[in-house]
PDB file of C-alpha atoms and ligand atoms in Angstrom:
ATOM      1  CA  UNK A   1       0.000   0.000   0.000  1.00  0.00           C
ATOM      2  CA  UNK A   2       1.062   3.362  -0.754  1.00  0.00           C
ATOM      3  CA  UNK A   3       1.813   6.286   1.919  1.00  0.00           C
ATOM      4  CA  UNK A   4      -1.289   8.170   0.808  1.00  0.00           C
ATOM      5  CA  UNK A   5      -3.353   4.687   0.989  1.00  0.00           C
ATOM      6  CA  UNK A   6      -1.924   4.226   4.571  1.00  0.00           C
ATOM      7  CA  UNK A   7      -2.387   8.044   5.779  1.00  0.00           C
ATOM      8  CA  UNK A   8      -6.299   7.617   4.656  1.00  0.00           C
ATOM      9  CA  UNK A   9      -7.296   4.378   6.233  1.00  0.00           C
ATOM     10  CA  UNK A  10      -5.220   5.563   9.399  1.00  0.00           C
ATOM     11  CA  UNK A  11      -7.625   8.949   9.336  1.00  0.00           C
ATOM     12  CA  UNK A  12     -10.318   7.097   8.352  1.00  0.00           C
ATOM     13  CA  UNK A  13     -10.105   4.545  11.323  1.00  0.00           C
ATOM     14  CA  UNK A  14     -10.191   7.417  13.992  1.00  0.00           C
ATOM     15  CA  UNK A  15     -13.006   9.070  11.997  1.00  0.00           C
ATOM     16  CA  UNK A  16     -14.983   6.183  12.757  1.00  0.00           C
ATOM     17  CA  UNK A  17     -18.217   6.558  14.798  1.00  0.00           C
ATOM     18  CA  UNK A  18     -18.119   9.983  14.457  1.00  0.00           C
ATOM     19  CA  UNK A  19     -20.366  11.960  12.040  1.00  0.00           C
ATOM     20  CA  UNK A  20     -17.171  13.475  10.182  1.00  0.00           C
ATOM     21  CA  UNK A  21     -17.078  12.781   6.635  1.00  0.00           C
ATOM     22  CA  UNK A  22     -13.096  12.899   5.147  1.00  0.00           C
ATOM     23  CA  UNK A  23     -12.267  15.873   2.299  1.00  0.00           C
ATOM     24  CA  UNK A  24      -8.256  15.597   0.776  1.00  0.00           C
ATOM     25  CA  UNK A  25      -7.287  18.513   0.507  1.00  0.00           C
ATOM     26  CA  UNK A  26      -5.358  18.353  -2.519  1.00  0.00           C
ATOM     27  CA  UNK A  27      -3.603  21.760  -2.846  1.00  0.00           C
ATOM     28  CA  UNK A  28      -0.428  22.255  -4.621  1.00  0.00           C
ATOM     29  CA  UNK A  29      -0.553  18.532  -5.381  1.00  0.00           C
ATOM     30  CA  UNK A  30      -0.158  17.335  -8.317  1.00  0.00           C
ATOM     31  CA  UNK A  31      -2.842  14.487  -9.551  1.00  0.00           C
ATOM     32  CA  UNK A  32      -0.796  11.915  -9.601  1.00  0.00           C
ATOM     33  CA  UNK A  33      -1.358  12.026  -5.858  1.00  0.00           C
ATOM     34  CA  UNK A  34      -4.477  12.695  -6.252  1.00  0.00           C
ATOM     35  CA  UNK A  35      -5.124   9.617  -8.218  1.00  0.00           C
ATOM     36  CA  UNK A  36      -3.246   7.739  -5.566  1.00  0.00           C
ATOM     37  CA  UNK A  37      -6.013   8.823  -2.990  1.00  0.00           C
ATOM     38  CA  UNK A  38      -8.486   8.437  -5.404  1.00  0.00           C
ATOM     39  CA  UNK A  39      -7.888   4.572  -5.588  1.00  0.00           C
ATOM     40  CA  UNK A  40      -7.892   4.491  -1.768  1.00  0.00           C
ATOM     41  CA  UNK A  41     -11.623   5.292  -2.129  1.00  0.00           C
ATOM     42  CA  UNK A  42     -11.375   9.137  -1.841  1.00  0.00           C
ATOM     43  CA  UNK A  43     -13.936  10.998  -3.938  1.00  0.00           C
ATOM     44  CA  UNK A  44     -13.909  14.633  -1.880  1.00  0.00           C
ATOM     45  CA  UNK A  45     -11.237  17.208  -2.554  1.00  0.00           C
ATOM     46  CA  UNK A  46     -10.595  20.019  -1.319  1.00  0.00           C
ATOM     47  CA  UNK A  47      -8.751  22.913  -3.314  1.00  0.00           C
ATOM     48  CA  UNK A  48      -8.145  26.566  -2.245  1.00  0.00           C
ATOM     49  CA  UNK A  49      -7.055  27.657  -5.665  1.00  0.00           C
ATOM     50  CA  UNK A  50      -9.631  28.409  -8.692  1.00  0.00           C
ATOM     51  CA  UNK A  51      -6.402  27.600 -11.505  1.00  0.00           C
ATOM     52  CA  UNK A  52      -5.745  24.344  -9.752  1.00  0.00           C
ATOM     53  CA  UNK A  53      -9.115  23.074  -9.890  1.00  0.00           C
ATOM     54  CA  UNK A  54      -9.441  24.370 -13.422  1.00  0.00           C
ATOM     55  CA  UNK A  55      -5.918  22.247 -14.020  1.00  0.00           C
ATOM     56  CA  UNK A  56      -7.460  18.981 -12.641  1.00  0.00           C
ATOM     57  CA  UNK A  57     -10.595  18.927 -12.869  1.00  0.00           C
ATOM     58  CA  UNK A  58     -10.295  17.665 -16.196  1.00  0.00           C
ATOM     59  CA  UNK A  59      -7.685  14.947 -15.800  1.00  0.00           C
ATOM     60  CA  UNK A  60      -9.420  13.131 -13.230  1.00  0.00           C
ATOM     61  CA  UNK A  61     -12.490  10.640 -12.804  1.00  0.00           C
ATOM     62  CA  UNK A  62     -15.698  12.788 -12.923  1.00  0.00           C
ATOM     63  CA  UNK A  63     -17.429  11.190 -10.051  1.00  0.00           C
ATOM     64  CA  UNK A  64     -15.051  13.463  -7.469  1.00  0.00           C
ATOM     65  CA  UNK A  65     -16.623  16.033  -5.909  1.00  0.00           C
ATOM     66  CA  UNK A  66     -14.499  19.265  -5.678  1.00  0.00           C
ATOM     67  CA  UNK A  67     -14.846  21.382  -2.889  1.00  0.00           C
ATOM     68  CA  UNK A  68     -13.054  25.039  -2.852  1.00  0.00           C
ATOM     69  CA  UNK A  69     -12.367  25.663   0.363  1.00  0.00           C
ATOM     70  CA  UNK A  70     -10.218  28.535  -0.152  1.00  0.00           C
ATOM     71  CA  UNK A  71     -10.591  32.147  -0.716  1.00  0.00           C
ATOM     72  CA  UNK A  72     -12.801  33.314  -3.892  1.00  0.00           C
ATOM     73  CA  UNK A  73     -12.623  36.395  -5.789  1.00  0.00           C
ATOM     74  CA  UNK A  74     -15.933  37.234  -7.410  1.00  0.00           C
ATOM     75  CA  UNK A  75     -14.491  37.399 -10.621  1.00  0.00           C
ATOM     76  CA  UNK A  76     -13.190  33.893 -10.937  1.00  0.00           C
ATOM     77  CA  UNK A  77     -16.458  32.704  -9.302  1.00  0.00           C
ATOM     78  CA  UNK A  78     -17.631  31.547 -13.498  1.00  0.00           C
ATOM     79  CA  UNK A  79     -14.341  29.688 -14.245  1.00  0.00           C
ATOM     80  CA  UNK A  80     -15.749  27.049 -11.506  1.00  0.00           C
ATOM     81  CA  UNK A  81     -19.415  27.532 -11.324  1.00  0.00           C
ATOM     82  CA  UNK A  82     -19.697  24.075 -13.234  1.00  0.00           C
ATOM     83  CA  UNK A  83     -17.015  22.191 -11.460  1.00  0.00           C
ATOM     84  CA  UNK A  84     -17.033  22.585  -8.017  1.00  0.00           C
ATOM     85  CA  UNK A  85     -19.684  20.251  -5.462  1.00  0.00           C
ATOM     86  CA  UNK A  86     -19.595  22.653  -2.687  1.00  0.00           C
ATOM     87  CA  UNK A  87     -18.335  26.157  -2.047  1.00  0.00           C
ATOM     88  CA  UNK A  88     -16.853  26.534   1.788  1.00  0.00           C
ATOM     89  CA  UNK A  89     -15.757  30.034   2.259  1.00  0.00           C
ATOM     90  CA  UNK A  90     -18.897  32.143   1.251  1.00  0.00           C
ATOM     91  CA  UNK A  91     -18.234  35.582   3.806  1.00  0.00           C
ATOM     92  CA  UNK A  92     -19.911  38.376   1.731  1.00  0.00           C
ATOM     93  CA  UNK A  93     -23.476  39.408  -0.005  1.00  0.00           C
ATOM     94  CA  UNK A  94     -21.494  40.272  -2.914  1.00  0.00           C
ATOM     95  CA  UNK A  95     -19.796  36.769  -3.336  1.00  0.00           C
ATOM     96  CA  UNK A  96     -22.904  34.837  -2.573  1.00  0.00           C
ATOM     97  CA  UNK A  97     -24.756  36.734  -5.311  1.00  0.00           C
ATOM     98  CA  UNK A  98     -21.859  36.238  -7.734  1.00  0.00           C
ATOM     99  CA  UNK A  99     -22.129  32.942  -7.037  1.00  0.00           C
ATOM    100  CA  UNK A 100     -25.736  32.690  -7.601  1.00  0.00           C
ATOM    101  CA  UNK A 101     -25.941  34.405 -10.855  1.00  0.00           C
ATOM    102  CA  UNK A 102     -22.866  32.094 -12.454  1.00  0.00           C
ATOM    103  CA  UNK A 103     -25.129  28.470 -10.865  1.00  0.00           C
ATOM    104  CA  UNK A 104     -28.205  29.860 -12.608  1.00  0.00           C
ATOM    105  CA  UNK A 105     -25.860  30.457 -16.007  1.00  0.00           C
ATOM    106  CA  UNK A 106     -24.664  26.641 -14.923  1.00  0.00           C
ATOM    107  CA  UNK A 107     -28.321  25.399 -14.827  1.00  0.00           C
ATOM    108  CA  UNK A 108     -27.749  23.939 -11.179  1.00  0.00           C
ATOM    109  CA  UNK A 109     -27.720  24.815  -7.297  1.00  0.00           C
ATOM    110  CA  UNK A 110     -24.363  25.235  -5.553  1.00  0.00           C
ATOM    111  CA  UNK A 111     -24.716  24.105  -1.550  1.00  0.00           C
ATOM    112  CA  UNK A 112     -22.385  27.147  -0.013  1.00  0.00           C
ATOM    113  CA  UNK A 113     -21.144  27.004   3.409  1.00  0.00           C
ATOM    114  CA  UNK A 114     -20.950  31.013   5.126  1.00  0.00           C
ATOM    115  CA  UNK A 115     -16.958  30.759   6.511  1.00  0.00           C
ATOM    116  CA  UNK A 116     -16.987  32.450   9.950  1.00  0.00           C
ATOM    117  CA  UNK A 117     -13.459  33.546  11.916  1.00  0.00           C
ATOM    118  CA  UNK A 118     -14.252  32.145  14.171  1.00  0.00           C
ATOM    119  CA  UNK A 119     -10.619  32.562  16.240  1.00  0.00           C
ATOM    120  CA  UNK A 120     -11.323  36.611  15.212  1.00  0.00           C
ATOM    121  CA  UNK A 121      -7.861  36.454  13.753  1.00  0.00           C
ATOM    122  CA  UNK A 122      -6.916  39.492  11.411  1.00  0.00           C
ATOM    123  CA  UNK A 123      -4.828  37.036   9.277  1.00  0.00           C
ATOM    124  CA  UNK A 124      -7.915  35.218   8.095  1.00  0.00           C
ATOM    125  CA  UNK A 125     -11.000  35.396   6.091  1.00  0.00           C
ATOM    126  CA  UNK A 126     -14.409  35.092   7.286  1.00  0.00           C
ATOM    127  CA  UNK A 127     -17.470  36.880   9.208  1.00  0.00           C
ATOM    128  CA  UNK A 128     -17.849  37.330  12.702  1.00  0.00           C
ATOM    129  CA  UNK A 129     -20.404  34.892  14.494  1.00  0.00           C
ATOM    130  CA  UNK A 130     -22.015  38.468  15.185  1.00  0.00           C
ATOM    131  CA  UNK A 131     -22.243  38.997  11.388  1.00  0.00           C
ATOM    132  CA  UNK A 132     -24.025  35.835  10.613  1.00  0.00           C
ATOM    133  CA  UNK A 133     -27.247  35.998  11.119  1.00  0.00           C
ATOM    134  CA  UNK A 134     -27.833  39.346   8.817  1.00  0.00           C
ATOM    135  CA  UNK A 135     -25.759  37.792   6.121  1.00  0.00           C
ATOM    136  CA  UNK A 136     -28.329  34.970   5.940  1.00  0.00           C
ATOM    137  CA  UNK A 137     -31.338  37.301   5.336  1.00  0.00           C
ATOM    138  CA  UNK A 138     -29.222  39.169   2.948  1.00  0.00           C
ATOM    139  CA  UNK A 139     -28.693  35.732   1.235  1.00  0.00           C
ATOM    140  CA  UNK A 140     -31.296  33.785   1.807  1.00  0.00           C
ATOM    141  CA  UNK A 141     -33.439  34.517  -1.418  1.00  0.00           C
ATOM    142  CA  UNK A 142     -30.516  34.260  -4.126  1.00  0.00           C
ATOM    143  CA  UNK A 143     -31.730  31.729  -6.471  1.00  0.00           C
ATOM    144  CA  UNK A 144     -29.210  29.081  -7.643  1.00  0.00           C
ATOM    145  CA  UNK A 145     -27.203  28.295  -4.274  1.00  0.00           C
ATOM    146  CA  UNK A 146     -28.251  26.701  -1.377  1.00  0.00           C
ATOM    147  CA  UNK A 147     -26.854  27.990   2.198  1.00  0.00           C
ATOM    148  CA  UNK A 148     -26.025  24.647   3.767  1.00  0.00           C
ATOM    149  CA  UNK A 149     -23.564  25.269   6.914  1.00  0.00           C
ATOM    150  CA  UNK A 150     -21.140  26.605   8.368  1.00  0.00           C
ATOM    151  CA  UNK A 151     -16.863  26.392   8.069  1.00  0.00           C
ATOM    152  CA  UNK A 152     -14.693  27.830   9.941  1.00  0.00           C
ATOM    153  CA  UNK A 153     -10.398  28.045   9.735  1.00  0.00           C
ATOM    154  CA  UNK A 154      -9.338  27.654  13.426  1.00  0.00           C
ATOM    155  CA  UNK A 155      -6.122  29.152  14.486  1.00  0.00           C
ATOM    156  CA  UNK A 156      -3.050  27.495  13.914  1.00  0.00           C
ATOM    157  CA  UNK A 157      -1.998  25.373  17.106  1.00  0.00           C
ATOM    158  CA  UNK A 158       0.218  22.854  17.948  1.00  0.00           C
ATOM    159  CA  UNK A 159      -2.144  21.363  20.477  1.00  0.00           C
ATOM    160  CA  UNK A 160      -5.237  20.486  19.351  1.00  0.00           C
ATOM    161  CA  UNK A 161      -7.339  21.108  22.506  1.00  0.00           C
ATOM    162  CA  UNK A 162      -6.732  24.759  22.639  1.00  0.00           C
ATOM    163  CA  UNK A 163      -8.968  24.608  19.204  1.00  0.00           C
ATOM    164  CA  UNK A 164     -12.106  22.609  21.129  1.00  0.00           C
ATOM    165  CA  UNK A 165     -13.498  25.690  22.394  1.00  0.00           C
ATOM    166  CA  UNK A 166     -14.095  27.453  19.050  1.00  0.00           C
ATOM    167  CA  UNK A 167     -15.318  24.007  17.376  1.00  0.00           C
ATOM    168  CA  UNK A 168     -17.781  24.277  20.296  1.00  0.00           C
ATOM    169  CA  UNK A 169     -18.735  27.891  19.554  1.00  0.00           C
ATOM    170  CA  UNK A 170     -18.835  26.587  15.758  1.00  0.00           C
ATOM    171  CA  UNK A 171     -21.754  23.864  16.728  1.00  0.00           C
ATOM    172  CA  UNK A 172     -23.741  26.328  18.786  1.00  0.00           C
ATOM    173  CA  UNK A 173     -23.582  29.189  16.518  1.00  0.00           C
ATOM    174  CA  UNK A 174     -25.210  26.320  13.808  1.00  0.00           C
ATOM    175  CA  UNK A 175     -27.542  24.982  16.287  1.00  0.00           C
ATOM    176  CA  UNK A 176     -28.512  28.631  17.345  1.00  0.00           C
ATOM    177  CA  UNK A 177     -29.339  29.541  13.841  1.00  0.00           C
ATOM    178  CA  UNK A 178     -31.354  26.643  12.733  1.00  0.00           C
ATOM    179  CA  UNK A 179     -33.513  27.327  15.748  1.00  0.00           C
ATOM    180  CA  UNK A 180     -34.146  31.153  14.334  1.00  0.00           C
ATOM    181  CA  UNK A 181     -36.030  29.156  11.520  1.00  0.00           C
ATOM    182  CA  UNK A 182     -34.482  31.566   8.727  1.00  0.00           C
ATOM    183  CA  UNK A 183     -36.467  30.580   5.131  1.00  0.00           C
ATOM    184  CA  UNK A 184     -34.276  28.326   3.109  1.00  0.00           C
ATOM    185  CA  UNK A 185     -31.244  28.307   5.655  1.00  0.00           C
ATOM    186  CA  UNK A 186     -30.230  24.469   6.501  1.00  0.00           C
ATOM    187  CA  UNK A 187     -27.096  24.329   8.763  1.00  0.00           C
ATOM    188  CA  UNK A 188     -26.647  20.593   8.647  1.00  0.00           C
ATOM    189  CA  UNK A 189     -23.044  20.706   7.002  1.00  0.00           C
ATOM    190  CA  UNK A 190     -20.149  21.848   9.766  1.00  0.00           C
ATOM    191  CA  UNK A 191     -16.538  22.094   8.109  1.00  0.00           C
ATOM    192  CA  UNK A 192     -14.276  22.145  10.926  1.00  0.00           C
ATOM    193  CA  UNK A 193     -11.168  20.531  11.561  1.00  0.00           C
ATOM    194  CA  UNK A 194      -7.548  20.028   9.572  1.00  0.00           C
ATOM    195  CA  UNK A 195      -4.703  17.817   9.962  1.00  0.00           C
ATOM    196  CA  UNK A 196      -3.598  19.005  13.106  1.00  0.00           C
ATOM    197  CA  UNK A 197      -6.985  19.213  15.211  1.00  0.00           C
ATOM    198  CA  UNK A 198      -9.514  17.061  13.161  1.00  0.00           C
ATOM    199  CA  UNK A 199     -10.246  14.115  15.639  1.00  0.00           C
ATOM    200  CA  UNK A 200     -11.458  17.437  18.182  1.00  0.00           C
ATOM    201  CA  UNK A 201     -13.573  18.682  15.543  1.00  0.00           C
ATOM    202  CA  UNK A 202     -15.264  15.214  14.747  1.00  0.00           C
ATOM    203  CA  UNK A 203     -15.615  14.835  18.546  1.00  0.00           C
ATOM    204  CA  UNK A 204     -16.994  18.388  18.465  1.00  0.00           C
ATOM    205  CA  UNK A 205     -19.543  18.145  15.761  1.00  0.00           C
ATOM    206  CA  UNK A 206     -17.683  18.438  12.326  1.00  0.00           C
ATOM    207  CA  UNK A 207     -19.357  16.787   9.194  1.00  0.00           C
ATOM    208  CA  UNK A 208     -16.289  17.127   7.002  1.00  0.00           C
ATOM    209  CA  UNK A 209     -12.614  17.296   8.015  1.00  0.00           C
ATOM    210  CA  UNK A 210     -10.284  19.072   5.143  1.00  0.00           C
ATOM    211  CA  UNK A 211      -7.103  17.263   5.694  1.00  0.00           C
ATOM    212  CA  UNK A 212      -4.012  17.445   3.701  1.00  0.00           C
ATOM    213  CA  UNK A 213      -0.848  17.658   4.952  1.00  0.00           C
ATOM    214  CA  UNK A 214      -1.366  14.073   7.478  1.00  0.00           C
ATOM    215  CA  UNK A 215      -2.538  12.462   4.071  1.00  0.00           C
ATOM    216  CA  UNK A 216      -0.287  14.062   1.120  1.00  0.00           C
ATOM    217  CA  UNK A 217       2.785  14.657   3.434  1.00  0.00           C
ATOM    218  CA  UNK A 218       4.021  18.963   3.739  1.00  0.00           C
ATOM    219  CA  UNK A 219       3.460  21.144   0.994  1.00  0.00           C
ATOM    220  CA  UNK A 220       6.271  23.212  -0.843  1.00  0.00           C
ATOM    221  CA  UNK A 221       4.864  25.956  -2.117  1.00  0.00           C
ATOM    222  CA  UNK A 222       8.453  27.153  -3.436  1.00  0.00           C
ATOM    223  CA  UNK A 223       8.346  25.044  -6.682  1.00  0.00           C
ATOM    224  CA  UNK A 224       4.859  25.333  -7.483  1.00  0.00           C
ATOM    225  CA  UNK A 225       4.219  21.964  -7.122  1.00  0.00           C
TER     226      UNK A 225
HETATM  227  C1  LIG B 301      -4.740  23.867   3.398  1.00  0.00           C
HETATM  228  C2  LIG B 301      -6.078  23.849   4.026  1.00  0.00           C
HETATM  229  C3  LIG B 301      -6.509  22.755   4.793  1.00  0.00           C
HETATM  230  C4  LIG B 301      -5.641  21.538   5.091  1.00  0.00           C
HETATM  231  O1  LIG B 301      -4.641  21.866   5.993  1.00  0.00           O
HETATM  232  P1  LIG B 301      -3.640  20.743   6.567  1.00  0.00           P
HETATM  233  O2  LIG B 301      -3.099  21.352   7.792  1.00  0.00           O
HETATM  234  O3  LIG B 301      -2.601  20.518   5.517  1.00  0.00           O
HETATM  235  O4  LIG B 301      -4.433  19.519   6.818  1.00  0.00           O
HETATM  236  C5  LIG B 301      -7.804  22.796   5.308  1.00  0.00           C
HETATM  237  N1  LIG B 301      -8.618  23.847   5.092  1.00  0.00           N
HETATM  238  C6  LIG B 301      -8.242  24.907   4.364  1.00  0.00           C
HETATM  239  C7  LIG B 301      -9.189  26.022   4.156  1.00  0.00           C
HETATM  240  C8  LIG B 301      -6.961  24.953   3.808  1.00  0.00           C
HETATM  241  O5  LIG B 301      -6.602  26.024   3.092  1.00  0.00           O
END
């Protein structure tokens, strides 16, 4: 078995039991790797770059679902509108309608999560939990995406725990919105959790881990590749 194969069924194992569903994040990989994990039985992964999923989308099986988990600029919101499964990192009215106009062109829905930052780091993109609810009911009657959770970028840590408390905040900020009843507003997806704290998240209510570096090994972002 491969490295990739073994990394996978090793996250896999302590996913277990838990409700957390596994995305590779893929970034900066190139597919061969991607086709390794593939055969290991992964069909969700996750890219931050709108090039990179243009570059592989077509190279690979097209039963994977491609989630962009990264930042989006409104402008490159068409070059993907017909690729991508899910959209995680939805923080603005202006990218949500941008996003709705290029689905409608695409003659589908596209499930968005709204990212939240949640750690309220200046570094990162994202609402505040504050911000959430209003962005909803700014949202909520775009045509052509459908608001489906929530995903949050916790701060970097070298101890996972430290991170438990804002997966917690993550789950009740969900729970506390899907009580508000907000017209077409489902908060059943929560994307929490990376290669460094995702067994917390699972524990902590996470549907889908983005892991990459404990599955593709460290990235090097000096040669491209
Ligand atoms: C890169 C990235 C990940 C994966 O991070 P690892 O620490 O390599 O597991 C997860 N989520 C987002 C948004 C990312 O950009």
């Amino acid at each position: 078995m491969s490295n990739i194969a073994d990394n996978i069924k090793n996250i896999q194992s302590k996913l277990e039991g838990t409700g957390a569903s596994l995305i590779a994040v893929s970034k900066t990989k190139p597919v061969e790797m991607l086709k390794e994990a593939y055969d290991a039985g992964i069909r969700d992964f996750g890219e931050n770059k709108v090039q990179e999923i243009r570059d592989k989308y077509p190279t690979l099986p097209k039963d994977i679902r491609w989630h962009m988990i990264g930042h989006l600029q409104t402008n490159k919101v068409k070059y993907i509108a017909d690729k991508v499964y899910m959209i995680h990192s939805v923080d603005s009215y202006k990218l949500a309608s941008e996003i709705s106009k290029r689905a409608l062109e695409a003659n589908r829905v596209i499930p968005v999560l709204i990212e939240i930052n949640i750690g309220d780091e200046e570094s990162k993109f994202g609402i505040r939990p504050d911000e959430l609810e209003e962005l909803l009911k700014s949202i909520n009657t775009l045509e052509g995406i459908k608001v489906s959770g929530l995903m949050c970028v916790a701060p970097y840590t070298d101890n996972a725990e430290d991170n438990r408390a804002y997966f917690k905040q993550m789950k009740q900020l969900s729970v506390d919105i899907m009580r508000k009843n907000i017209d077409n507003i489902d908060m059943s997806v929560l994307s929490m959790g990376m290669s460094g704290d995702f067994e917390v998240a699972a524990e902590e209510g996470s549907t889908y881990v983005r892991v990459g570096t404990s599955i593709f090994g460290e990235r090097d972002y000096n040669t491209g590749m």
